[in-house]
mmCIF file of C-alpha atoms in Angstrom:
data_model
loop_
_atom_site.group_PDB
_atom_site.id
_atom_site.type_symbol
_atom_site.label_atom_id
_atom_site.label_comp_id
_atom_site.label_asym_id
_atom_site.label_seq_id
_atom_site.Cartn_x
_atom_site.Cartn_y
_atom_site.Cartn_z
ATOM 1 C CA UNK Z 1 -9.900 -11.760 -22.863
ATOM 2 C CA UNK Z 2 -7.797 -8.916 -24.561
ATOM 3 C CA UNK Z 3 -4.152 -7.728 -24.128
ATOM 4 C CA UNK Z 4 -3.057 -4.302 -24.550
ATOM 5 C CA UNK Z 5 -0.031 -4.775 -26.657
ATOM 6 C CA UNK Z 6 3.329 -3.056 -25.274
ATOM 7 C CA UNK Z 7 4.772 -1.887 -28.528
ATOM 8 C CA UNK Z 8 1.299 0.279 -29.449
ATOM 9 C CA UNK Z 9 2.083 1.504 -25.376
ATOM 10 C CA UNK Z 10 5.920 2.635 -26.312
ATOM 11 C CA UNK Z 11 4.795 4.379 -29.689
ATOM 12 C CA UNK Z 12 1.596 6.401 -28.691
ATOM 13 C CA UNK Z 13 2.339 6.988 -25.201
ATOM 14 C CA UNK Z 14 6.261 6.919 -24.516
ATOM 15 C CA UNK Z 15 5.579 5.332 -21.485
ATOM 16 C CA UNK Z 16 6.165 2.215 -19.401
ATOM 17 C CA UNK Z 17 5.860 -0.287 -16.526
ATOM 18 C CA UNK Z 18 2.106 0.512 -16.201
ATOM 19 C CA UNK Z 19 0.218 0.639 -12.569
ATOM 20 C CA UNK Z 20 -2.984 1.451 -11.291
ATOM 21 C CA UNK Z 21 -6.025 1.110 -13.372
ATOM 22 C CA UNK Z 22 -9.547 2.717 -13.345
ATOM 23 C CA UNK Z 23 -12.400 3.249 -15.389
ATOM 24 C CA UNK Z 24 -13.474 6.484 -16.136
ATOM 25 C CA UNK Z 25 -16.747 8.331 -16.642
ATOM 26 C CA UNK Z 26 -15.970 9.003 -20.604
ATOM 27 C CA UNK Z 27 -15.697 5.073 -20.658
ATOM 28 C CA UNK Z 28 -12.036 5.025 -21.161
ATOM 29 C CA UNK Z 29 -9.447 3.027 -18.860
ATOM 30 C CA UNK Z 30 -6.697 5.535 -17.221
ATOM 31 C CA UNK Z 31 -3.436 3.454 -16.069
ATOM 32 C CA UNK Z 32 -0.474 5.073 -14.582
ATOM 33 C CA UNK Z 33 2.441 4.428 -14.954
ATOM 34 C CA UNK Z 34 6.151 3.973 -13.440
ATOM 35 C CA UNK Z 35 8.548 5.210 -16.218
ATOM 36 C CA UNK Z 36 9.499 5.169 -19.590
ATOM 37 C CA UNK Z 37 10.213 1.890 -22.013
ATOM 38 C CA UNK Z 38 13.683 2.544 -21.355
ATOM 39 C CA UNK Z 39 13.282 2.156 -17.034
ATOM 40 C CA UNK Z 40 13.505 5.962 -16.492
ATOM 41 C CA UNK Z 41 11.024 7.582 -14.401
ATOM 42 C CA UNK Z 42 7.960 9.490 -15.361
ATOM 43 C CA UNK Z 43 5.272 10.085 -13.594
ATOM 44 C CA UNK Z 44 1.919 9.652 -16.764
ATOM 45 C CA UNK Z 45 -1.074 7.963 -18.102
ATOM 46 C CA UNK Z 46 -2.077 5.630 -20.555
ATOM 47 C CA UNK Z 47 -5.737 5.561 -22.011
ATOM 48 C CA UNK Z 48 -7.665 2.452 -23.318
ATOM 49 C CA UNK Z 49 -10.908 2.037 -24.792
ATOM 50 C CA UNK Z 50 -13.125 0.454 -22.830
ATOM 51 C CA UNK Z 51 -14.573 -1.908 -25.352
ATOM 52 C CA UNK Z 52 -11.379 -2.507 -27.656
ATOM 53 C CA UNK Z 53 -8.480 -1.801 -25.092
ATOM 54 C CA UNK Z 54 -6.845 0.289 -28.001
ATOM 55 C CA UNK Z 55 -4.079 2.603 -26.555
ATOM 56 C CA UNK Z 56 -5.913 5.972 -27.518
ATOM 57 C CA UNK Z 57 -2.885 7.550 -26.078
ATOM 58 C CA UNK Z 58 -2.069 9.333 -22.757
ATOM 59 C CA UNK Z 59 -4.224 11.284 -20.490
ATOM 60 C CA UNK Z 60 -1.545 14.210 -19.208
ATOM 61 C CA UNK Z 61 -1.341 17.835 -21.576
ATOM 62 C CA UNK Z 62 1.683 20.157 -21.938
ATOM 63 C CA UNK Z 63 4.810 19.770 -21.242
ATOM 64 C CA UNK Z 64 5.713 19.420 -17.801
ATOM 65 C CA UNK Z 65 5.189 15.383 -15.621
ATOM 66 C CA UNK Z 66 6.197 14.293 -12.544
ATOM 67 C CA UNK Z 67 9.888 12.558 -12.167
ATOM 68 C CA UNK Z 68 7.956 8.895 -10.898
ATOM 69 C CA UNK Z 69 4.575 7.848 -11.135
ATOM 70 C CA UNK Z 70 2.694 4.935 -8.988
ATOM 71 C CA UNK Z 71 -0.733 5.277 -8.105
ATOM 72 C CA UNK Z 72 -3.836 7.792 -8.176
ATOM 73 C CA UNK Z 73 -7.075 8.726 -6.967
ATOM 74 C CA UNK Z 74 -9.549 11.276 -8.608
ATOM 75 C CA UNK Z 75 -12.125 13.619 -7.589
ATOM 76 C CA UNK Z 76 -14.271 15.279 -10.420
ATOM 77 C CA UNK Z 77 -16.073 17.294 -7.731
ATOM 78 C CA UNK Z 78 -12.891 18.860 -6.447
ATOM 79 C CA UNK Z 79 -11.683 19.390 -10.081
ATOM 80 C CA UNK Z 80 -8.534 17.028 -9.327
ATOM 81 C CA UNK Z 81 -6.558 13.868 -9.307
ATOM 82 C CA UNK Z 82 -3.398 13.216 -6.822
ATOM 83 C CA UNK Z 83 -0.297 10.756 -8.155
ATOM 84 C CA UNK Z 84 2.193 9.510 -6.228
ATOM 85 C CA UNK Z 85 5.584 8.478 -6.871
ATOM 86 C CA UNK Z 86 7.465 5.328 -5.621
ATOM 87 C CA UNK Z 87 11.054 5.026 -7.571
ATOM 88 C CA UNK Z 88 12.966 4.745 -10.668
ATOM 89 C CA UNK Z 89 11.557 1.390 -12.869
ATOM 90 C CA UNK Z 90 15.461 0.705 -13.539
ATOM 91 C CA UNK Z 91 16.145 0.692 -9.371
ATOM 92 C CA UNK Z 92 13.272 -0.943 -8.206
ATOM 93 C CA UNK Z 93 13.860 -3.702 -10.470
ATOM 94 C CA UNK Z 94 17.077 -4.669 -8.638
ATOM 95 C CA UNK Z 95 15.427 -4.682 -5.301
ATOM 96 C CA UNK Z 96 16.464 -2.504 -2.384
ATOM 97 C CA UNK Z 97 19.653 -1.397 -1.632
ATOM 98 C CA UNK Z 98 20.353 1.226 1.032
ATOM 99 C CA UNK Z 99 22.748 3.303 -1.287
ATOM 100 C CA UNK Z 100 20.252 4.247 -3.266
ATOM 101 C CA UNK Z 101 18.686 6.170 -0.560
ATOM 102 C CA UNK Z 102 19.733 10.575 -0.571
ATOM 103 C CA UNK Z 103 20.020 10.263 -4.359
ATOM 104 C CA UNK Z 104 16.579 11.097 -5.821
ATOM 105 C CA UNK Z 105 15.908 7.717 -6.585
ATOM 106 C CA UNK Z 106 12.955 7.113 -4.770
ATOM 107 C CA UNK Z 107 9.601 9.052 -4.414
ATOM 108 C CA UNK Z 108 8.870 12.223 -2.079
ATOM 109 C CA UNK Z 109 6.025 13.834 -4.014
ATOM 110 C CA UNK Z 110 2.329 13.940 -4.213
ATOM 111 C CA UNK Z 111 1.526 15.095 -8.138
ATOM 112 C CA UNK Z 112 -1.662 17.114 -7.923
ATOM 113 C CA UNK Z 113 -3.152 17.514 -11.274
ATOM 114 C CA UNK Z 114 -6.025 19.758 -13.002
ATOM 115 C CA UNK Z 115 -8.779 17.448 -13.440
ATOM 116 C CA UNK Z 116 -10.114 19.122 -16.515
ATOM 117 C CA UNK Z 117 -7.439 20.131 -18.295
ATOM 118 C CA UNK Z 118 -5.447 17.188 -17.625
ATOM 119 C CA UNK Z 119 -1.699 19.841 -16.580
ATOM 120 C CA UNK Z 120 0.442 18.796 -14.037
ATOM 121 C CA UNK Z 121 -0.316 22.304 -11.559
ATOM 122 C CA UNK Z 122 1.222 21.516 -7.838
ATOM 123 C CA UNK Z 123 3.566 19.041 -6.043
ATOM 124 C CA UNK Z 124 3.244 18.440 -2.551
ATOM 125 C CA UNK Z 125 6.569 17.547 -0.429
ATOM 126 C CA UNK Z 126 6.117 14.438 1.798
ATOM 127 C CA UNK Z 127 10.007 13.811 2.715
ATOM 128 C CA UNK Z 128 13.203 13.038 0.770
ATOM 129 C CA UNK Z 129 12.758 9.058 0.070
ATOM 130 C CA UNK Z 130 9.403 8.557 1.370
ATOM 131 C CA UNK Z 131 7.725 6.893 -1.322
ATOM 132 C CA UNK Z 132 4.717 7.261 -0.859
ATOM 133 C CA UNK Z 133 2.680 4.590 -2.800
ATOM 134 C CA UNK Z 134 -1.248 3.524 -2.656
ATOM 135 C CA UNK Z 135 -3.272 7.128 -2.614
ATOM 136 C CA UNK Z 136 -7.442 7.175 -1.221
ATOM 137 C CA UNK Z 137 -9.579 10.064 -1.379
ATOM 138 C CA UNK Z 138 -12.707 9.447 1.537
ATOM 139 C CA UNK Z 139 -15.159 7.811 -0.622
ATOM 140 C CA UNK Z 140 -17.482 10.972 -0.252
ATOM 141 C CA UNK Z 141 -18.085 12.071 -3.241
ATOM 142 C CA UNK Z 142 -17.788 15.602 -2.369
ATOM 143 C CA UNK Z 143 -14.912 15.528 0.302
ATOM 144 C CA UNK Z 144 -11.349 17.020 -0.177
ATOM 145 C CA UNK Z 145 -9.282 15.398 1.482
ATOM 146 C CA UNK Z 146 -7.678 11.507 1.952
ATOM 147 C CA UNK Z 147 -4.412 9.609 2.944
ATOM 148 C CA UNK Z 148 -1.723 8.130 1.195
ATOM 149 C CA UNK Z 149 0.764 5.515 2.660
ATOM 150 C CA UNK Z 150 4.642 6.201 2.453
ATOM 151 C CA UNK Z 151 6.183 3.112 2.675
ATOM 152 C CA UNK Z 152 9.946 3.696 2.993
ATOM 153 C CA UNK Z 153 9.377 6.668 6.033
ATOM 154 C CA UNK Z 154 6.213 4.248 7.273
ATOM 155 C CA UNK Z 155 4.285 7.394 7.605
ATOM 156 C CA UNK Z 156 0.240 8.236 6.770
ATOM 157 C CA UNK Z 157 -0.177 11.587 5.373
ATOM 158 C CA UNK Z 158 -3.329 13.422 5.282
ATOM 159 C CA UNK Z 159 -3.908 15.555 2.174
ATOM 160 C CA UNK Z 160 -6.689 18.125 1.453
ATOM 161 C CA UNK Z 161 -8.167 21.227 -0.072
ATOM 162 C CA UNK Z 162 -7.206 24.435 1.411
ATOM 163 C CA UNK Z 163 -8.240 27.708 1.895
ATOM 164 C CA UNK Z 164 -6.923 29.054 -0.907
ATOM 165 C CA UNK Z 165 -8.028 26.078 -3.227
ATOM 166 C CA UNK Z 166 -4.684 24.538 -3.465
ATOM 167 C CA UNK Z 167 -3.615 21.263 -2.173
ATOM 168 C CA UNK Z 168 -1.555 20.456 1.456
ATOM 169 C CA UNK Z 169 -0.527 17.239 3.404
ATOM 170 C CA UNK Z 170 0.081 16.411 7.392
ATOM 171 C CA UNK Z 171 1.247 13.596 8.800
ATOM 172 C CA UNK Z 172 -0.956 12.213 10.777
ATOM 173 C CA UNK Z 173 0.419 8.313 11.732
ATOM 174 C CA UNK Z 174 3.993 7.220 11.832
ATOM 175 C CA UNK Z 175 4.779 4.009 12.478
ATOM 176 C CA UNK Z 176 7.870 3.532 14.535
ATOM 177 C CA UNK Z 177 10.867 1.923 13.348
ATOM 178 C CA UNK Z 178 12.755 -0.939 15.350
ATOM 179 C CA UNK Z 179 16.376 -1.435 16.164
ATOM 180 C CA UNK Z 180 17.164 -4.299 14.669
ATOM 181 C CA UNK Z 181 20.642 -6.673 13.751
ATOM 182 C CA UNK Z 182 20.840 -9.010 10.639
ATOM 183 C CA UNK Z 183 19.435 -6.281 8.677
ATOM 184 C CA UNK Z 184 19.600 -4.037 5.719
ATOM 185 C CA UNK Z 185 19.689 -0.978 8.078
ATOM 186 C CA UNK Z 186 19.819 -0.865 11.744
ATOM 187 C CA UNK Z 187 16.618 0.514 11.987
ATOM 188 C CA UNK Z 188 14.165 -1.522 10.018
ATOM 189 C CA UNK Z 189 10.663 0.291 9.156
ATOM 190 C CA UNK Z 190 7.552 -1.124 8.855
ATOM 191 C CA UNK Z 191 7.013 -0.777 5.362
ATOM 192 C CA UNK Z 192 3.522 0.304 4.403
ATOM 193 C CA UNK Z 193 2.626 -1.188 0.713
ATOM 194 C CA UNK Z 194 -1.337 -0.659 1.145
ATOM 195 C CA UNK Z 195 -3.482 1.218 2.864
ATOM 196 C CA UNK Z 196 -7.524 0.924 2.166
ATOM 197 C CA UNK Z 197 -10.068 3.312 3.486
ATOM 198 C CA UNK Z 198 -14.406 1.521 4.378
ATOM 199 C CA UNK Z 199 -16.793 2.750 2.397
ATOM 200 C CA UNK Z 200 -18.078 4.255 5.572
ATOM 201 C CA UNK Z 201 -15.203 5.937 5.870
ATOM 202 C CA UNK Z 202 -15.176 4.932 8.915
ATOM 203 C CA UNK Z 203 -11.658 2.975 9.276
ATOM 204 C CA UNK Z 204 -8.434 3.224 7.107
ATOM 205 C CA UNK Z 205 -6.516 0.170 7.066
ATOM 206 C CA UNK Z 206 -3.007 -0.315 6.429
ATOM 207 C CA UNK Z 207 -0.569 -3.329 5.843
ATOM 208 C CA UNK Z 208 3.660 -3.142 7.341
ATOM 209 C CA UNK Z 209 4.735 -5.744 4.957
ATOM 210 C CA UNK Z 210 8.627 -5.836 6.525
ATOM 211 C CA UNK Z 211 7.086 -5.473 10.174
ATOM 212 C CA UNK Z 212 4.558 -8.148 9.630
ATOM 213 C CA UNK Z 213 1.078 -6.560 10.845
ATOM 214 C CA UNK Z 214 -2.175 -5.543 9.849
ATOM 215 C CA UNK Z 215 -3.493 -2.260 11.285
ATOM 216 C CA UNK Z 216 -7.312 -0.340 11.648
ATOM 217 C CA UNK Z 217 -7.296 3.139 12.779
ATOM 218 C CA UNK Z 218 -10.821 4.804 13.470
ATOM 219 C CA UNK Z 219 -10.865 7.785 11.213
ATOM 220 C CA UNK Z 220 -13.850 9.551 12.579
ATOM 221 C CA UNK Z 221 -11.353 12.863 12.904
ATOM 222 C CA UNK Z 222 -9.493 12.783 10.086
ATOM 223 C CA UNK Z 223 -6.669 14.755 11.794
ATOM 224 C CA UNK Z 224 -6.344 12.340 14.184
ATOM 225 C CA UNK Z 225 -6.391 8.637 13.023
ATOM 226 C CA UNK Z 226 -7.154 6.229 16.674
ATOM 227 C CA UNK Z 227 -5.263 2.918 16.186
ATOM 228 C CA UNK Z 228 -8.401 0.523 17.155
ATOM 229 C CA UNK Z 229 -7.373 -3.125 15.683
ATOM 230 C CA UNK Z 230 -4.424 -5.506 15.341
ATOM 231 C CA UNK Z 231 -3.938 -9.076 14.614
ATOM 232 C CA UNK Z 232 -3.349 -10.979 17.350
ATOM 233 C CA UNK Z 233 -2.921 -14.855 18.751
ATOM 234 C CA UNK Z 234 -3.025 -16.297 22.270
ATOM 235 C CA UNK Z 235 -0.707 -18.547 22.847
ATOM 236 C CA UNK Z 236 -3.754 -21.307 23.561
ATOM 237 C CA UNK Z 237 -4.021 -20.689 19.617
ATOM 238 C CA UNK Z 238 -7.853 -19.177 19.459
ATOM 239 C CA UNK Z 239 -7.292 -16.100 16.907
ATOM 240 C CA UNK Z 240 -9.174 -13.423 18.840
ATOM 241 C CA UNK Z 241 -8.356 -9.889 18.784
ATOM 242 C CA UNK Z 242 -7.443 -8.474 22.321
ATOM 243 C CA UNK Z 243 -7.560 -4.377 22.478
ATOM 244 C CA UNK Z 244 -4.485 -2.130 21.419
ATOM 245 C CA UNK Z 245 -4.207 -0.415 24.352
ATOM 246 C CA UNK Z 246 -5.084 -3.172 26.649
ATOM 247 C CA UNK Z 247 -4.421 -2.084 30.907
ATOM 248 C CA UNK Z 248 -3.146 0.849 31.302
ATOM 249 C CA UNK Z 249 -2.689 1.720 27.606
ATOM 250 C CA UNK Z 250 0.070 -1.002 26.999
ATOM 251 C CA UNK Z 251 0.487 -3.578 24.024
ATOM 252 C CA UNK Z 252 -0.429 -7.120 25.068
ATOM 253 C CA UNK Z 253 2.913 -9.213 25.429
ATOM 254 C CA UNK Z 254 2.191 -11.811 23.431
ATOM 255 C CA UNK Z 255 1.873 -10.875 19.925
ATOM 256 C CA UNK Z 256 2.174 -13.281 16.494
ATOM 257 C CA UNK Z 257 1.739 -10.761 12.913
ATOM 258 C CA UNK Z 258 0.855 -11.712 9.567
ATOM 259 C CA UNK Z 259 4.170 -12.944 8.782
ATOM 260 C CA UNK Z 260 7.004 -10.206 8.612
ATOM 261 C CA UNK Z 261 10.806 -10.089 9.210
ATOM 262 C CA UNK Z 262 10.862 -10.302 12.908
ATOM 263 C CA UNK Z 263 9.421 -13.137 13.956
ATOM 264 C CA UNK Z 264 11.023 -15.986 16.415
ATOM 265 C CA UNK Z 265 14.403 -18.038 14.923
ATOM 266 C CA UNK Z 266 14.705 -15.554 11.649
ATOM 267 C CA UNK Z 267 18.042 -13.766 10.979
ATOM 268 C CA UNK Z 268 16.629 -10.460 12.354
ATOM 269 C CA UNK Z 269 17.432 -9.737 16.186
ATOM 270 C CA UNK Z 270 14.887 -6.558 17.185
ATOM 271 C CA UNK Z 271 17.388 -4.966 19.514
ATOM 272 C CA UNK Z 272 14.396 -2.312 20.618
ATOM 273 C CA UNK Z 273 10.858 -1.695 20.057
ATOM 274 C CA UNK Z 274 8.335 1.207 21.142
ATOM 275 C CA UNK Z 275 5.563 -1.196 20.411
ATOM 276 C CA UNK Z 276 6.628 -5.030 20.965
ATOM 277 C CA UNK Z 277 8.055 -6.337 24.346
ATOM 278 C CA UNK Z 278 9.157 -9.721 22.386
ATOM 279 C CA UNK Z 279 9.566 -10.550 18.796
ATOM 280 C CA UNK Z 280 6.360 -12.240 17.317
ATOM 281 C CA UNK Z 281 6.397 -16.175 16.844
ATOM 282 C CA UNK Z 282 6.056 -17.280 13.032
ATOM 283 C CA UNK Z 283 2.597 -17.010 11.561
ATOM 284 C CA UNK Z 284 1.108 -20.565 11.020
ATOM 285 C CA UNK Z 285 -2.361 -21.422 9.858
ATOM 286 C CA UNK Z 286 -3.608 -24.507 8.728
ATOM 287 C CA UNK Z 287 -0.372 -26.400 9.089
ATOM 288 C CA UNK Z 288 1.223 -24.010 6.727
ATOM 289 C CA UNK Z 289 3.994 -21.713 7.745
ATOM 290 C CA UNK Z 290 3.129 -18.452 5.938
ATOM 291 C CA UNK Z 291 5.902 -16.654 3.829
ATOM 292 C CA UNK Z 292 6.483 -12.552 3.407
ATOM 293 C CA UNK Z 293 4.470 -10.401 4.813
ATOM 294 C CA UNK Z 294 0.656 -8.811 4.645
ATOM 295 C CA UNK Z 295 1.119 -6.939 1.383
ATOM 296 C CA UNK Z 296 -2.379 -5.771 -0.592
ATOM 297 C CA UNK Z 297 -5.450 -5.054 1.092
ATOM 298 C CA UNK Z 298 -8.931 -5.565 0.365
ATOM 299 C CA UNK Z 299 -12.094 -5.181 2.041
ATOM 300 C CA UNK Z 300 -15.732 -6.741 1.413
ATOM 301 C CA UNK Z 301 -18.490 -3.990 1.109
ATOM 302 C CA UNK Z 302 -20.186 -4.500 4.109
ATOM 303 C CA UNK Z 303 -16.710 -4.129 5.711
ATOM 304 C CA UNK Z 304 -16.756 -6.986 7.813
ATOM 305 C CA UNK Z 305 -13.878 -9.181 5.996
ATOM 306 C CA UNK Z 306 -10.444 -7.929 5.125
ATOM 307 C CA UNK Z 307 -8.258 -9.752 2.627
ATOM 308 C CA UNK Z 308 -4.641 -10.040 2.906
ATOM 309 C CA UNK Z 309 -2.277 -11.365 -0.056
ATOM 310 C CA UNK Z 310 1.074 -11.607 0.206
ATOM 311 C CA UNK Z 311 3.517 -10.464 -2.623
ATOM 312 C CA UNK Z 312 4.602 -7.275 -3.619
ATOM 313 C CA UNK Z 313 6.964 -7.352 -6.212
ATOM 314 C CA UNK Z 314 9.430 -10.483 -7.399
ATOM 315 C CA UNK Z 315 12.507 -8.422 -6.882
ATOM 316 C CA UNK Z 316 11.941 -7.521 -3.619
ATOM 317 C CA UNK Z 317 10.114 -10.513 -2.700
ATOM 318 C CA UNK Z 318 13.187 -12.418 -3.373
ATOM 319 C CA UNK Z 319 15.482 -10.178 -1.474
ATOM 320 C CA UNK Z 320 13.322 -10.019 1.682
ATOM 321 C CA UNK Z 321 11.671 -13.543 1.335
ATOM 322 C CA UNK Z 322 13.287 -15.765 -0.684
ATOM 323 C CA UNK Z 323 11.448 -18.405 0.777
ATOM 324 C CA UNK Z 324 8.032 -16.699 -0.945
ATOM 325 C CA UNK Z 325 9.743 -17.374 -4.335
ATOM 326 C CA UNK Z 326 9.957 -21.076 -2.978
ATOM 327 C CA UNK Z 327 6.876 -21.717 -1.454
ATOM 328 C CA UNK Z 328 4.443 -18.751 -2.928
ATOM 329 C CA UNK Z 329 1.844 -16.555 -1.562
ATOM 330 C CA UNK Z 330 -1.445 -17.052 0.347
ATOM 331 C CA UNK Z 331 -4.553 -15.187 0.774
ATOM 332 C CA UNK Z 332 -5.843 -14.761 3.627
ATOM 333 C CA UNK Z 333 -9.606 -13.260 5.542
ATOM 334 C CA UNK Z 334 -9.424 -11.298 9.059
ATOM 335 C CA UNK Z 335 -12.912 -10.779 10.597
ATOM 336 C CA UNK Z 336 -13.718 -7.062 11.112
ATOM 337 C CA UNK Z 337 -15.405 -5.856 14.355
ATOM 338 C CA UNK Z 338 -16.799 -2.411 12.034
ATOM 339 C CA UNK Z 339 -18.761 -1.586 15.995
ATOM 340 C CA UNK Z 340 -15.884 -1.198 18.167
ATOM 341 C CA UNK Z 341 -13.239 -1.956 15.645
ATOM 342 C CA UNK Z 342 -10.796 -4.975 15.943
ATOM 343 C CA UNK Z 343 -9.284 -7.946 13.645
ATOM 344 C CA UNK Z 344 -9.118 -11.112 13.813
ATOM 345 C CA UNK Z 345 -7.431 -14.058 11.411
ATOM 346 C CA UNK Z 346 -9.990 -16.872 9.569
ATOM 347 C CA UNK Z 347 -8.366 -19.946 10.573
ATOM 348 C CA UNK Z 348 -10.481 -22.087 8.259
ATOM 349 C CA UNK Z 349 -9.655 -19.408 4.838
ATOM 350 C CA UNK Z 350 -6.779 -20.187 3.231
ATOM 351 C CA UNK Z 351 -5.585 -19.913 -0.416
ATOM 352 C CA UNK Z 352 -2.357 -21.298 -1.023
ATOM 353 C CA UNK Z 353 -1.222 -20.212 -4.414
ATOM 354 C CA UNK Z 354 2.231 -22.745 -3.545
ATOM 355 C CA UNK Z 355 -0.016 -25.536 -4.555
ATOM 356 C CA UNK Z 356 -1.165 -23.808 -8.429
ATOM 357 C CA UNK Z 357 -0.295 -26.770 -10.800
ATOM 358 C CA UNK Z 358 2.130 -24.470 -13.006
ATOM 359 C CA UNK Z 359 3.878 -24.205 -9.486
ATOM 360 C CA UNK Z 360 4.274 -21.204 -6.794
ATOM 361 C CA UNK Z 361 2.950 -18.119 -7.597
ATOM 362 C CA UNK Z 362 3.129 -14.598 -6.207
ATOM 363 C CA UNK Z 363 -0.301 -13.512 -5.471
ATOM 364 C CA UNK Z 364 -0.881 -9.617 -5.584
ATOM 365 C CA UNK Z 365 -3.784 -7.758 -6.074
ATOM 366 C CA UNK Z 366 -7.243 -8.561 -5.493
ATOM 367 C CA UNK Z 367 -10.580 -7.141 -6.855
ATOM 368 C CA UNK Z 368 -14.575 -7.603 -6.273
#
């Protein structure tokens, strides 16, 4: 067990609130990060030794680094590695607050870099406020192209190679937004934290954590993502999965998410929806009512089981479910159909991290 220390961080790398971690070919560890020490943003890396964790210093050359940093995905083939950018360290850590929003303080960039040379060479513009957060290339090693999540707009976003060898991004899923009372904003969006692509790359799976649902798109044509799975529970209580586009290409009625801010006898009132005819009823499962929402993702390698935690970050955990702070996070499985594609909830997994003996804890990320 080893600890990077934070001061050795601030004096060989200028850089803070670290991120997304992974191990490179040179046998170094690359970690983004959010910001400075001071809570500013700035989008760099940090680099660890493998073996002795010792902060060798940061990846990035030259002058010139993104305003935010977040996550980031690599390919050596293509000669590149994409960032992304979710806020200012200082901001986030108050939680959300609508006035923020129009003011540069949250992320609208992907940050492509020079793989080799290690220079900040191209931003891509994915809309003022955005965010865009967890970044996949297709786990081809020779492909050029991917999707990133932006969670505030609730938008997918294709990016690839072009023509002319730079970098470019479409949106290719949007998520609608629902009218809503008892709410931040009157239109609440669904809030995409994660999004996680089969090694296959066959489906691309994404998480609403303020909406409350799990979703798998068939990604067979790239350019146009088919939404093929949803959680869903009949009202006799058998977790089953029942098609997304059902008779006549209409959602089923009756529909209970993973959690979320609009279920049944909350303080949100969904005034309309494109997608729901009724608000869902609470999530329960094995006697326990489950807090927040479906946050990180992660899938087993034959693809066939999808975990779901359910924390994303204290600060806004408290503001949207202070009841997570009170009664922690789960884990939880859905059952894959990887033929015709489809979800459906574990009712005998559970992992209740209210019950750890040091008390509730906010469960995050997972890893095989």
């Amino acid at each position: 067990f080893q600890v990077v220390n934070p001061e050795d961080v601030f004096w060989k790398c200028g850089l803070g609130y670290p991120h997304t971690s992974h191990c490179l070919g040179s046998g170094e560890i690359m970690i983004s990060t959010l910001g400075d020490p001071a809570g500013n943003g700035k989008g760099g890396f940090i680099l660890l030794d493998a073996e002795t964790f010792e902060v060798k210093g940061t990846w990035e050359k030259g002058d010139e680094v993104p305003p935010m940093g977040y996550d980031f995905w690599y390919q050596p083939r293509h000669n590149v590695l994409i960032s992304t950018e979710w806020g200012i360290p200082k901001v986030l850590g108050y939680g959300f607050d609508p006035n923020d929003l129009g003011k540069g303080r949250y992320g609208r960039r992907l940050n492509v870099w020079d793989w080799s040379t290690h220079r900040y060479i191209q931003a891509i513009d994915v809309g003022e406020d955005s965010a865009p957060l967890e970044i996949r290339f297709l786990h081809n090693p020779s492909a050029s192209e991917g999707f990133v999540g932006c969670t505030i707009s609730s938008a997918i976003h294709r990016f690839y190679k072009t023509k002319c060898g730079n970098w470019a991004a479409e949106k290719v899923i949007q998520v609608p937004s629902k009218k809503v009372e008892g709410w931040l904003l009157p239109e609440m969006p669904g809030f995409i934290t994660d999004i996680l692509i089969s090694l296959d790359d066959r489906f691309l799976y994404l998480s609403n954590w303020i909406h409350g649902d799990v979703r798998q798109y068939d990604i067979s044509d790239t350019r146009r993502p088919r939404l093929v799975g949803q959680v869903r529970l009949r009202p006799e209580f058998r977790w089953v999965f029942q098609g997304i586009f059902g008779i006549g290409g209409t959602l089923s009625v009756l529909q209970v998410f993973v959690g979320g801010s609009i279920v049944k006898g909350g303080p949100v009132r969904v005034c309309e929806d494109e997608e729901l005819q009724s608000q869902p009823e609470p999530f329960v499962i094995q006697g326990k009512k489950v807090a927040g929402g479906p946050q990180m993702l992660q899938l087993s390698l034959d693809g066939k089981r999808l975990y779901v935690s359910t924390s994303l970050y204290s600060a806004w955990d408290r503001q949207f479910y202070p009841e997570l702070i009170r009664e922690g996070a789960v884990m939880l499985q859905l059952d894959v159909d990887t033929e015709q594609g489809g979800l459906a909830v574990n009712p005998k997994f559970l992992v209740d991290f209210g019950k750890e003996p040091g008390g509730p804890c906010l469960a995050h990320e997972m890893r095989y």
